[in-house]
Tab-separated table of C-alpha atoms in Angstrom:
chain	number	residue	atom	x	y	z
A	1	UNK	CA	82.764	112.866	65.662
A	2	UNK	CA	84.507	109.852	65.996
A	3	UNK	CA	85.152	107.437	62.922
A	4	UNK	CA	82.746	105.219	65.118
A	5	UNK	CA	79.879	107.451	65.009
A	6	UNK	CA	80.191	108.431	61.681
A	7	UNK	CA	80.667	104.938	60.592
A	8	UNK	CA	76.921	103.936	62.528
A	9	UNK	CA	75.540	107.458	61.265
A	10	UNK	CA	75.863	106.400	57.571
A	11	UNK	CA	74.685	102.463	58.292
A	12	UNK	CA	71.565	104.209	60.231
A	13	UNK	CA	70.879	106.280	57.538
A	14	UNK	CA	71.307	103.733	54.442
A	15	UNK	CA	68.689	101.581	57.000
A	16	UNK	CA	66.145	104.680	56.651
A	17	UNK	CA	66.809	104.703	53.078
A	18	UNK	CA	66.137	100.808	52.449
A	19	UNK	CA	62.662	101.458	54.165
A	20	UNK	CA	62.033	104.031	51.824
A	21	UNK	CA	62.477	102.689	49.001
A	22	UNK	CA	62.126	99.199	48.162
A	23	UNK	CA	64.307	97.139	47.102
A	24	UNK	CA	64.796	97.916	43.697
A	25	UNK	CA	64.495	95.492	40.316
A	26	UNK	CA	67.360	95.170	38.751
A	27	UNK	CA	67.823	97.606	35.424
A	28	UNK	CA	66.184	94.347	33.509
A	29	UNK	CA	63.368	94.362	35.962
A	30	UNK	CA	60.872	96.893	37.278
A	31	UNK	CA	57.991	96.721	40.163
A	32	UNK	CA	54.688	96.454	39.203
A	33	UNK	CA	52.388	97.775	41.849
A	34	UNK	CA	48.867	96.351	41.771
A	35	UNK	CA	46.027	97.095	44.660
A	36	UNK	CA	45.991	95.333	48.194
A	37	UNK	CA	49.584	96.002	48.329
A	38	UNK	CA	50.981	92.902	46.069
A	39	UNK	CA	54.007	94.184	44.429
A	40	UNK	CA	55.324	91.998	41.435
A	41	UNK	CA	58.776	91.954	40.066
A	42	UNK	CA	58.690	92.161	35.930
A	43	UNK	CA	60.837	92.300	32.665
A	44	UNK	CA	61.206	95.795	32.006
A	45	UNK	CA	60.290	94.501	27.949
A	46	UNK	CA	56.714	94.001	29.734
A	47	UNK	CA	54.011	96.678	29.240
A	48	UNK	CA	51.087	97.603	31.496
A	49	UNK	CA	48.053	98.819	30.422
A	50	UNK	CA	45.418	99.813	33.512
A	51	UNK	CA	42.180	100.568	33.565
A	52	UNK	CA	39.712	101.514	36.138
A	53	UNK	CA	40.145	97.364	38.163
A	54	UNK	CA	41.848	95.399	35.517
A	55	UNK	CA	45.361	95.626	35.038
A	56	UNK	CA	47.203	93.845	31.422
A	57	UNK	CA	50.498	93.130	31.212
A	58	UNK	CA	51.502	92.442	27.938
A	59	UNK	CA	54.639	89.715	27.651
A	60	UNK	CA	54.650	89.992	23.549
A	61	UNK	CA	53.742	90.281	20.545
A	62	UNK	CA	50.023	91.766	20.156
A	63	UNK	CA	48.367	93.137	17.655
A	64	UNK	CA	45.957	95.386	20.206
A	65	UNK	CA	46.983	96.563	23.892
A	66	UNK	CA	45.034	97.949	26.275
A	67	UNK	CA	41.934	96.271	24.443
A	68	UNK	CA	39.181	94.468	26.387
A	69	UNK	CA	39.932	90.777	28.585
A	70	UNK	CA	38.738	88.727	24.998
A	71	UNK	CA	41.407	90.381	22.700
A	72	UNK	CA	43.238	87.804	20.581
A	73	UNK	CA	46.793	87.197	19.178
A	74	UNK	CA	48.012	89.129	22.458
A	75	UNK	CA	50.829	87.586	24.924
A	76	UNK	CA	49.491	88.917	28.075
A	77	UNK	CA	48.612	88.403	31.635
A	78	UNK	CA	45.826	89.945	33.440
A	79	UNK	CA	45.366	91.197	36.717
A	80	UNK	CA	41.131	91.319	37.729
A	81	UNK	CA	40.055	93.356	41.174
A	82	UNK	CA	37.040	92.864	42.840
A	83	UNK	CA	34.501	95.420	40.687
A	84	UNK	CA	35.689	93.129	37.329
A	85	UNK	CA	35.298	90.323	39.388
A	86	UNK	CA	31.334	90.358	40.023
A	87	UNK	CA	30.739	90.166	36.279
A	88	UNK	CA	33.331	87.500	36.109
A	89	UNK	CA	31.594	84.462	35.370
A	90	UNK	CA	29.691	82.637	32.511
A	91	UNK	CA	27.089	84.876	31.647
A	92	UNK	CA	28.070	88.166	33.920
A	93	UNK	CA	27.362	86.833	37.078
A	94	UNK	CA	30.231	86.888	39.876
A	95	UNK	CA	33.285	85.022	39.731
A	96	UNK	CA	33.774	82.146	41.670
A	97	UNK	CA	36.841	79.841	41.089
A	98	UNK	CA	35.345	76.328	42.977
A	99	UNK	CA	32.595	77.374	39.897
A	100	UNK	CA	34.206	77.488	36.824
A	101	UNK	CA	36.656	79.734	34.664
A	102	UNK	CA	36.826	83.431	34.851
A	103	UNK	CA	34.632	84.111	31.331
A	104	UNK	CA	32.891	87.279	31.249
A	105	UNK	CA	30.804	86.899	28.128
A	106	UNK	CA	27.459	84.675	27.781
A	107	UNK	CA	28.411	83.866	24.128
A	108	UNK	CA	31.507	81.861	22.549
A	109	UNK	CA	34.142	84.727	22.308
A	110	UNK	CA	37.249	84.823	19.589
A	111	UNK	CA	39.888	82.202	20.849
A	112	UNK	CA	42.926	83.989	22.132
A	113	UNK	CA	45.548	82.386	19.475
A	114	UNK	CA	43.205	83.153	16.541
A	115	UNK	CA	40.296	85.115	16.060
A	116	UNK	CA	38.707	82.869	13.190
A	117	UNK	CA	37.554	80.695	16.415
A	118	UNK	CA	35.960	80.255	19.468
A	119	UNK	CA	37.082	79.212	22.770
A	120	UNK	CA	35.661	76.515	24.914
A	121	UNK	CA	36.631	75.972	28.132
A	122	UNK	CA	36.455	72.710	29.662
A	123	UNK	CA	36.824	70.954	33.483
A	124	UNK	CA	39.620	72.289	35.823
A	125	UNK	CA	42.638	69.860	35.172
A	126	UNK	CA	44.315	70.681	38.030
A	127	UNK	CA	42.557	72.529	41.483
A	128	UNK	CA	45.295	73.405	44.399
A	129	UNK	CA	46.666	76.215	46.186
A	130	UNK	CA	49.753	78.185	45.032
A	131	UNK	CA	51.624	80.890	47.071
A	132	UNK	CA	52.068	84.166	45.736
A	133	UNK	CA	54.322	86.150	47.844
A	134	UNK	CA	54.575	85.295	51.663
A	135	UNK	CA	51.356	84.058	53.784
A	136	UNK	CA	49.048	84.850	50.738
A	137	UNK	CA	47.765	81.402	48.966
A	138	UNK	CA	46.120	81.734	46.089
A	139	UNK	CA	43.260	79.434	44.572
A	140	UNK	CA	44.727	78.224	41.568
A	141	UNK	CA	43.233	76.549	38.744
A	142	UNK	CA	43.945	75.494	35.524
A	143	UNK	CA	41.137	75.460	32.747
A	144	UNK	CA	41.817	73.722	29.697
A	145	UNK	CA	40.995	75.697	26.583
A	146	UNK	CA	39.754	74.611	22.949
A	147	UNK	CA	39.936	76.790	19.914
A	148	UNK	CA	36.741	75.406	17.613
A	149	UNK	CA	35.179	76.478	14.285
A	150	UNK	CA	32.173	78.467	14.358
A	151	UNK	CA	30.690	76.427	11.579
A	152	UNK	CA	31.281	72.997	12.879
A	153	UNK	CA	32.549	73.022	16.462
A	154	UNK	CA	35.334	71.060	14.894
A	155	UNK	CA	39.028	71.684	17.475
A	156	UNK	CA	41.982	73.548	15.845
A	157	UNK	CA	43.961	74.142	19.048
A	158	UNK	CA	44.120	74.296	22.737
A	159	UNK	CA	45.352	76.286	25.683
A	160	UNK	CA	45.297	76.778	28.783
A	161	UNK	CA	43.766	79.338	30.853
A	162	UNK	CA	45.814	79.622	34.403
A	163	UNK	CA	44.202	81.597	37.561
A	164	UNK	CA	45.235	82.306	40.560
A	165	UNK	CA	42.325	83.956	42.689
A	166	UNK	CA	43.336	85.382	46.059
A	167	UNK	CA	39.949	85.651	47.679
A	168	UNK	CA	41.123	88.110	50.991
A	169	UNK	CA	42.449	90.505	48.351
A	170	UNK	CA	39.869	89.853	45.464
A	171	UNK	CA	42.291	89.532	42.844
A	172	UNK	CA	42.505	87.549	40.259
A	173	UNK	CA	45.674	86.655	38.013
A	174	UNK	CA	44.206	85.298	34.448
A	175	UNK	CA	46.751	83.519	32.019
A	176	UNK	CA	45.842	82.010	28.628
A	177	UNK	CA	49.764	82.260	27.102
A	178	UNK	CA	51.777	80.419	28.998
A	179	UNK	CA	53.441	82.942	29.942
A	180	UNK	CA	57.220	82.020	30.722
A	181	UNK	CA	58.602	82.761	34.440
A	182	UNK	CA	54.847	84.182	35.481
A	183	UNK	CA	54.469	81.650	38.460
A	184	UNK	CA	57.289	81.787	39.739
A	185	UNK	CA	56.825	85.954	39.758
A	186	UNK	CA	53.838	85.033	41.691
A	187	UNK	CA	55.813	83.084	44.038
A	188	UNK	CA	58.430	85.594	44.545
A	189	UNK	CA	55.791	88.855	44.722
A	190	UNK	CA	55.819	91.063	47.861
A	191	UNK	CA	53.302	92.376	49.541
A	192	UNK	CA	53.277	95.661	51.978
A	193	UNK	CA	52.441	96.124	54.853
């Protein structure tokens, strides 16, 4: 074989490889790998907890992983599929972001900073479109979140919850931390095929 040959052989063959295997996070990052084909790029200090159509992705400190959607003191993220999403709403019925926040409960559950209160969740302050990955726009929302005393109803703190609802995919992206760098992971996410 000519140096040529040899020379296109190994380019061809690093090509087949690339297809293979995507492109990989660097050692500080790994690829999370939800449903529909959405691929998100994450700190490797993140941990994922999945169960049968939710997926949490823990960013911090928490005093319970892997718990249910209303756990408090835990920096996470949560990604809902379409199952958790028909019991999504206000009083189990489906979720539906042009209706309010995604709040599975028909009660006042523990506030997600501190479980000595209860969350209220008020008006959308902001209603728009974000991308998340290529030609996939998301519905995204941001619900502005009070922590109040049982007794009294009297505010200690606030939050926000953040959600980005892709409605061809039926997944959901649920944020009450803050969570630093998450939207522009959104923004950067891949999807296959």
């Amino acid at each position: 074989m000519t140096k040529r040959t040899i020379t296109l052989a190994a380019v061809a063959g690093a090509a087949v490889l690339a297809a293979q295997f995507p492109a990989s996070a660097s050692s500080s990052t790994a690829l999370l790998r939800l449903r529909a084909g959405l691929t998100l790029e994450i700190p490797n200090s993140w941990r994922v907890y999945r169960t049968a159509d939710r997926v949490q992705v823990v960013t911090g400190a928490c005093a319970r992983p892997g718990r249910g959607y209303f756990q408090p003191k835990c920096d996470s993220f949560w990604v809902m599929g379409p199952k958790t999403l028909k019991i999504g709403a206000e009083g189990f019925g489906p979720y539906d972001p042009t209706q309010g926040p995604y709040y599975p409960a028909s009660d006042v559950q523990r506030c997600p900073t501190d479980p000595e209160y209860g969350q209220v969740l008020g008006k959308a302050i902001v209603v728009g479109y974000r991308n998340v990955g290529v030609a996939h726009k998301a519905h995204y929302r941001v619900w502005p979140g009070r922590c109040v005393s049982y007794s009294n109803g009297g505010q200690k703190s606030t939050f926000n919850q953040r959600e980005w609802y892709l409605p061809q995919s039926k997944l959901l992206v649920v944020d009450q931390w803050a969570t630093p760098g998450l939207a522009g992971i959104l923004k950067n996410a891949t999807w296959a095929g």
